[in-house]
Short mmCIF file of C-alpha atoms in Angstrom, two decimals:
data_model
loop_
_atom_site.label_atom_id
_atom_site.label_comp_id
_atom_site.label_asym_id
_atom_site.label_seq_id
_atom_site.Cartn_x
_atom_site.Cartn_y
_atom_site.Cartn_z
CA MET A 525 0.00 0.00 0.00
CA ASN A 526 1.21 3.51 -0.78
CA HIS A 527 -0.65 5.53 1.84
CA PRO A 528 1.78 7.59 3.97
CA ILE A 529 0.59 5.95 7.18
CA PHE A 530 2.53 2.86 6.30
CA ARG A 531 5.75 4.89 6.28
CA SER A 532 5.18 7.21 9.26
CA PRO A 533 4.57 5.34 12.52
CA CYS A 534 3.12 7.18 15.51
CA ASN A 535 5.43 8.35 18.26
CA PRO A 536 4.51 6.50 21.48
CA SER A 537 6.82 8.60 23.64
CA ASP A 538 4.90 11.80 22.80
CA GLU A 539 1.62 10.09 23.65
CA ALA A 540 2.74 8.77 27.02
CA ALA A 541 2.79 12.04 28.96
CA SER A 542 -0.66 13.21 27.86
CA PHE A 543 -2.07 9.72 28.29
CA VAL A 544 -1.08 9.47 31.97
CA ARG A 545 -2.81 12.76 32.77
CA GLY A 546 -5.99 11.80 30.91
CA GLU A 547 -6.08 8.30 32.33
CA PHE A 548 -6.33 9.51 35.94
CA CYS A 549 -9.41 11.59 35.08
CA ARG A 550 -10.98 8.72 33.17
CA LEU A 551 -10.54 6.25 36.00
CA THR A 552 -11.93 8.71 38.55
CA SER A 553 -15.02 9.31 36.40
CA ARG A 554 -15.31 5.58 35.77
CA ARG A 555 -15.45 4.73 39.46
CA ARG A 556 -18.11 7.37 40.09
CA PHE A 557 -20.27 5.79 37.40
CA LEU A 558 -19.80 2.24 38.66
CA ALA A 559 -20.64 3.21 42.21
CA GLY A 560 -23.86 4.88 41.10
CA SER A 561 -25.27 2.31 38.71
CA LEU A 562 -27.30 -0.35 40.49
CA ALA A 563 -28.03 -2.54 37.49
CA CYS A 564 -24.38 -2.58 36.50
CA GLY A 565 -23.18 -2.25 40.08
CA ALA A 566 -21.77 -5.74 40.23
CA LEU A 567 -19.00 -4.47 37.99
CA ALA A 568 -17.77 -1.90 40.50
CA ALA A 569 -15.47 -4.37 42.21
CA LEU A 570 -13.74 -4.90 38.89
CA GLY A 571 -13.18 -1.23 38.12
CA SER A 572 -9.88 -0.98 39.94
CA GLY A 573 -8.45 -3.63 37.64
CA GLN A 574 -8.79 -1.40 34.62
CA ALA A 575 -5.38 0.18 35.16
CA ALA A 576 -3.61 -3.09 34.33
CA VAL A 577 -4.09 -2.38 30.64
CA THR A 578 -5.19 1.16 29.92
CA HIS A 579 -6.63 2.68 26.82
CA ALA A 580 -8.49 5.91 27.27
CA LYS A 581 -7.53 9.52 26.96
CA ALA A 582 -10.74 11.36 27.93
CA ASP A 583 -11.59 14.05 25.41
CA SER A 584 -15.35 14.39 25.45
CA GLY A 585 -15.81 16.85 28.34
CA SER A 586 -18.36 16.06 31.02
CA PRO A 587 -19.42 12.47 31.72
CA ALA A 588 -22.69 11.33 30.16
CA VAL A 589 -25.68 11.71 32.50
CA ALA A 590 -28.76 9.61 31.75
CA GLY A 591 -31.89 11.58 31.01
CA SER A 592 -30.05 14.60 29.68
CA ASP A 593 -28.84 15.93 26.37
CA ASP A 594 -25.42 17.43 25.91
CA THR A 595 -22.73 17.80 23.26
CA TRP A 596 -19.92 15.45 22.36
CA HIS A 597 -17.09 17.00 20.34
CA GLY A 598 -19.51 19.61 19.06
CA PHE A 599 -22.28 17.16 18.11
CA LYS A 600 -25.60 16.77 19.92
CA ARG A 601 -25.75 13.74 22.21
CA GLU A 602 -28.82 12.12 23.75
CA VAL A 603 -28.16 10.19 26.97
CA PHE A 604 -30.59 7.58 28.30
CA THR A 605 -30.75 4.27 30.15
CA VAL A 606 -31.00 0.78 28.66
CA ASP A 607 -31.19 -2.32 30.86
CA GLY A 608 -29.89 -0.33 33.80
CA CYS A 609 -26.83 1.03 32.00
CA THR A 610 -26.10 4.51 30.69
CA ALA A 611 -26.26 4.70 26.91
CA TRP A 612 -26.01 7.45 24.36
CA ILE A 613 -26.42 8.43 20.72
CA VAL A 614 -24.43 11.18 19.08
CA ARG A 615 -26.29 12.62 16.12
CA PRO A 616 -24.68 14.01 12.96
CA ARG A 617 -25.67 17.46 11.82
CA VAL A 618 -27.22 15.90 8.71
CA ALA A 619 -27.91 12.16 8.78
CA ALA A 620 -26.70 10.12 5.81
CA HIS A 621 -29.27 8.19 3.82
CA GLY A 622 -30.27 5.03 5.67
CA LYS A 623 -28.84 6.31 8.99
CA PRO A 624 -25.56 4.33 9.15
CA TRP A 625 -23.90 4.22 12.56
CA THR A 626 -20.74 3.38 14.41
CA TRP A 627 -20.74 1.65 17.80
CA CYS A 628 -17.69 1.96 20.02
CA MET A 629 -18.07 -1.05 22.29
CA GLU A 630 -15.67 0.14 25.00
CA PHE A 631 -13.49 3.22 25.65
CA PRO A 632 -15.53 5.63 23.49
CA ASP A 633 -13.37 8.56 24.61
CA ALA A 634 -10.06 6.87 23.83
CA PHE A 635 -7.98 8.67 21.19
CA THR A 636 -11.20 9.83 19.53
CA ALA A 637 -9.51 12.17 17.06
CA ARG A 638 -7.40 9.25 15.79
CA THR A 639 -10.12 6.64 15.19
CA GLY A 640 -12.21 8.34 12.49
CA VAL A 641 -15.49 8.59 14.40
CA LEU A 642 -15.59 12.39 14.27
CA GLN A 643 -15.03 12.39 10.52
CA LEU A 644 -17.75 9.78 10.10
CA LEU A 645 -20.13 11.98 12.09
CA GLU A 646 -19.33 14.74 9.60
CA HIS A 647 -20.26 12.30 6.84
CA GLY A 648 -23.67 11.64 8.43
CA PHE A 649 -23.02 8.57 10.58
CA HIS A 650 -24.58 8.36 14.04
CA HIS A 651 -22.24 7.23 16.85
CA VAL A 652 -23.38 5.21 19.88
CA HIS A 653 -22.21 3.59 23.10
CA ILE A 654 -23.59 1.73 26.11
CA LYS A 655 -21.55 1.47 29.33
CA VAL A 656 -21.44 -2.16 30.40
CA GLY A 657 -18.22 -1.83 32.36
CA ASN A 658 -15.06 -3.89 32.38
CA THR A 659 -16.78 -7.10 31.31
CA PHE A 660 -14.55 -8.55 28.58
CA GLY A 661 -17.44 -9.39 26.23
CA ALA A 662 -18.93 -11.81 28.77
CA PRO A 663 -22.47 -13.20 28.35
CA GLN A 664 -24.23 -10.62 30.53
CA ALA A 665 -22.69 -7.76 28.55
CA LEU A 666 -23.80 -9.38 25.30
CA ARG A 667 -27.38 -9.47 26.58
CA GLN A 668 -27.14 -5.76 27.38
CA PHE A 669 -25.82 -5.15 23.88
CA ASP A 670 -28.88 -6.98 22.52
CA ALA A 671 -31.18 -4.69 24.49
CA PHE A 672 -29.29 -1.63 23.25
CA TYR A 673 -29.48 -2.80 19.65
CA ARG A 674 -33.26 -3.23 19.96
CA GLU A 675 -33.54 0.31 21.31
CA LEU A 676 -31.48 1.68 18.44
CA GLN A 677 -33.66 -0.12 15.91
CA ALA A 678 -36.74 1.41 17.52
CA ARG A 679 -35.08 4.79 17.03
CA GLY A 680 -34.67 4.17 13.32
CA LEU A 681 -30.96 3.51 12.84
CA ALA A 682 -29.75 1.22 10.03
CA ARG A 683 -30.09 -2.53 10.54
CA LYS A 684 -26.33 -3.07 10.38
CA SER A 685 -23.74 -1.33 12.52
CA VAL A 686 -20.03 -0.60 12.28
CA LEU A 687 -18.52 -2.13 15.41
CA ILE A 688 -15.39 -0.55 16.90
CA GLY A 689 -13.31 -2.72 19.21
CA ILE A 690 -10.47 -0.84 20.92
CA SER A 691 -8.07 -3.13 22.81
CA ARG A 692 -10.17 -5.32 25.15
CA GLY A 693 -13.12 -3.92 23.22
CA GLY A 694 -12.16 -6.44 20.55
CA LEU A 695 -13.67 -9.13 22.78
CA TYR A 696 -16.89 -7.13 23.03
CA ALA A 697 -17.12 -6.49 19.28
CA TYR A 698 -16.25 -9.94 17.99
CA ASN A 699 -18.23 -11.85 20.60
CA TRP A 700 -21.40 -9.91 19.82
CA ALA A 701 -20.80 -10.02 16.07
CA SER A 702 -20.34 -13.79 16.03
CA LEU A 703 -23.81 -14.16 17.55
CA ASN A 704 -25.36 -11.42 15.41
CA PRO A 705 -23.51 -11.37 12.08
CA GLU A 706 -26.59 -10.23 10.16
CA LYS A 707 -26.56 -7.01 12.22
CA VAL A 708 -22.96 -6.03 11.44
CA ALA A 709 -21.70 -4.06 8.43
CA VAL A 710 -18.00 -3.68 9.33
CA ILE A 711 -15.70 -4.42 12.26
CA TYR A 712 -12.87 -2.02 13.01
CA GLY A 713 -10.43 -3.43 15.57
CA ASP A 714 -7.73 -1.20 17.04
CA ALA A 715 -5.01 -3.23 18.76
CA PRO A 716 -7.90 -5.57 19.56
CA VAL A 717 -7.81 -8.44 22.00
CA CYS A 718 -8.82 -11.46 19.92
CA ASP A 719 -7.88 -14.21 22.37
CA PHE A 720 -8.23 -13.72 26.12
CA LYS A 721 -5.53 -16.30 26.74
CA SER A 722 -3.16 -13.67 25.34
CA TRP A 723 -4.63 -10.80 27.35
CA PRO A 724 -5.50 -10.76 30.19
CA GLY A 725 -4.43 -14.40 30.49
CA GLY A 726 -0.79 -13.65 29.67
CA ARG A 727 -0.22 -17.14 28.27
CA GLY A 728 1.99 -15.94 25.45
CA ARG A 729 4.48 -13.15 24.90
CA GLY A 730 2.23 -10.43 26.31
CA LYS A 731 2.33 -9.00 29.82
CA GLY A 732 -1.11 -10.22 30.86
CA SER A 733 -3.02 -8.96 33.88
CA PRO A 734 -3.64 -11.36 36.80
CA GLN A 735 -6.34 -9.15 38.31
CA ASN A 736 -8.28 -8.85 35.04
CA TRP A 737 -7.72 -12.54 34.30
CA ALA A 738 -9.38 -13.47 37.61
CA ALA A 739 -12.23 -11.04 36.92
CA LEU A 740 -12.78 -12.43 33.42
CA GLN A 741 -13.03 -16.01 34.67
CA LYS A 742 -15.66 -14.98 37.19
CA LEU A 743 -17.72 -13.03 34.65
CA TYR A 744 -17.66 -15.88 32.14
CA GLY A 745 -18.62 -18.39 34.83
CA PHE A 746 -15.51 -20.56 34.52
CA GLU A 747 -15.02 -22.74 37.56
CA THR A 748 -11.31 -23.26 36.99
CA GLU A 749 -8.49 -21.67 35.04
CA THR A 750 -8.19 -24.90 33.07
CA GLU A 751 -11.76 -24.40 31.87
CA ALA A 752 -10.97 -20.83 30.83
CA LEU A 753 -7.87 -21.88 28.90
CA ALA A 754 -9.86 -24.57 27.08
CA HIS A 755 -12.60 -22.13 26.05
CA GLY A 756 -13.25 -22.31 22.32
CA GLY A 757 -15.29 -19.14 21.99
CA ASN A 758 -12.64 -16.46 21.54
CA PRO A 759 -12.77 -14.16 18.50
CA ILE A 760 -10.02 -16.18 16.82
CA ASP A 761 -12.34 -19.21 17.09
CA ASN A 762 -15.59 -17.60 15.91
CA LEU A 763 -14.77 -16.11 12.52
CA ALA A 764 -16.82 -18.43 10.31
CA PRO A 765 -20.18 -16.68 10.93
CA LEU A 766 -18.60 -13.36 9.97
CA ALA A 767 -17.07 -14.77 6.80
CA ARG A 768 -20.39 -16.33 5.75
CA GLU A 769 -22.02 -12.91 6.15
CA LYS A 770 -19.11 -11.34 4.19
CA ILE A 771 -18.36 -8.79 6.93
CA PRO A 772 -15.24 -6.75 6.04
CA LEU A 773 -12.68 -6.29 8.81
CA ILE A 774 -10.05 -3.61 9.31
CA HIS A 775 -7.45 -3.75 12.10
CA VAL A 776 -4.94 -1.08 13.13
CA VAL A 777 -2.01 -2.52 15.06
CA GLY A 778 1.34 -1.54 16.53
CA ASP A 779 3.95 -4.06 15.50
CA ALA A 780 5.78 -3.64 18.83
CA ASP A 781 2.67 -4.14 21.00
CA ASP A 782 3.72 -6.13 24.08
CA VAL A 783 0.32 -5.88 25.79
CA VAL A 784 -1.84 -7.36 23.02
CA PRO A 785 0.83 -8.94 20.83
CA LEU A 786 0.15 -8.90 17.11
CA GLU A 787 1.12 -12.54 16.55
CA GLU A 788 -1.27 -13.82 19.24
CA ASN A 789 -4.26 -11.76 18.16
CA THR A 790 -4.64 -9.90 14.86
CA ALA A 791 -2.19 -12.10 12.94
CA ILE A 792 -4.26 -15.18 13.76
CA VAL A 793 -7.50 -13.45 12.80
CA GLU A 794 -5.95 -12.26 9.54
CA ARG A 795 -4.73 -15.70 8.54
CA ARG A 796 -7.89 -17.56 9.51
CA TYR A 797 -10.27 -14.99 8.03
CA ARG A 798 -8.53 -15.05 4.69
CA ASP A 799 -8.58 -18.85 4.72
CA LEU A 800 -12.36 -18.57 5.17
CA GLY A 801 -12.56 -16.27 2.16
CA GLY A 802 -13.20 -13.13 4.22
CA GLU A 803 -11.96 -9.62 3.54
CA ILE A 804 -9.54 -8.13 6.07
CA VAL A 805 -7.16 -5.19 5.89
CA VAL A 806 -4.45 -4.76 8.53
CA VAL A 807 -2.77 -1.37 8.91
CA HIS A 808 0.63 -1.77 10.59
CA LYS A 809 2.43 0.88 12.66
CA PRO A 810 6.11 -0.12 12.68
CA GLY A 811 7.84 0.32 16.01
CA VAL A 812 4.65 1.33 17.84
CA GLY A 813 3.37 -0.42 20.95
CA HIS A 814 -0.15 -0.66 22.35
CA HIS A 815 -0.53 3.13 22.42
CA PRO A 816 -1.44 5.40 20.84
CA HIS A 817 -4.54 3.87 19.30
CA GLY A 818 -5.69 5.00 15.87
CA LEU A 819 -3.70 6.74 13.15
CA ASP A 820 -2.10 10.11 12.55
CA ASP A 821 -3.96 10.21 9.24
CA ILE A 822 -7.33 8.51 9.72
CA ALA A 823 -8.21 8.41 6.00
CA PRO A 824 -7.64 4.62 5.64
CA ILE A 825 -10.13 3.92 8.46
CA VAL A 826 -12.75 6.43 7.32
CA ASP A 827 -12.55 5.43 3.66
CA PHE A 828 -12.76 1.71 4.44
CA ILE A 829 -15.85 2.16 6.61
CA ARG A 830 -17.65 4.56 4.28
CA GLN A 831 -17.09 2.39 1.23
CA ARG A 832 -18.31 -0.80 2.88
CA ALA A 833 -20.93 0.31 5.37
CA THR A 834 -22.98 2.42 2.98
CA LYS A 835 -22.68 0.54 -0.36
CA PRO A 836 -25.14 -0.99 -0.59
CA LEU A 837 -27.15 0.40 2.29
CA ARG A 838 -28.40 -2.45 4.44
#
């Protein structure tokens, strides 16, 4: 490929200082939300484990408050409650035909300017999120996603969504998509976790996270670690339904990622999905680690999504 992004990797050292400052604010806001949400309150005990692998640089302003309207990066946002969890829709100034939409499954305020969602809003896409907490794409979270999807359909959005899986959000996106492939137009994974044995399990080259690994096993209902390690329902295992539905995938990865290693996650998805006849594009950032997410020039992400999520409209 000849796009400049393949020649100009991001500078992780520049990102680190601003990330640390933003992360403290995000975690503080996160804990306030978890303490106040009864339906999702069981997740509060897990919130402190989020720091083991961090992702977000808050850039949206005030936290979303259910029952109110506000603005998100200059766009109108409606905040409401679904299945006991805070949810929101950001509306474009002028909706594109068919009302296409992007759904950031986790960390919706992480590196927002680098993931293309603001540019897609300018192109008429809606943008949505529901806060299910640090749940690793576990069954209860998937049920809450189902309820959210039904609400969005009642509000007139397109039948198929563009799913965005940032880091551990890859588990959320791929797990829901494998059960609902007919509802997915595109999956965009950004340094996505595609096998929880890699992260948080740490059973490969990656650092892992013992605290998150214990939390994941509890949320999935595994009785032993052996059962968790034998689980055959990771994203790397559930690609066939996506290939049958011809869902295009795009991943953005840092080749030096030692948190969610490329070879244990995206590289496996890429190989297996192509073997299944699926379309996948992987954008590599040479020398870059887990952060920063996204791209300096977001054109490859925006163009990929626009071309495939709106033609034909579904």
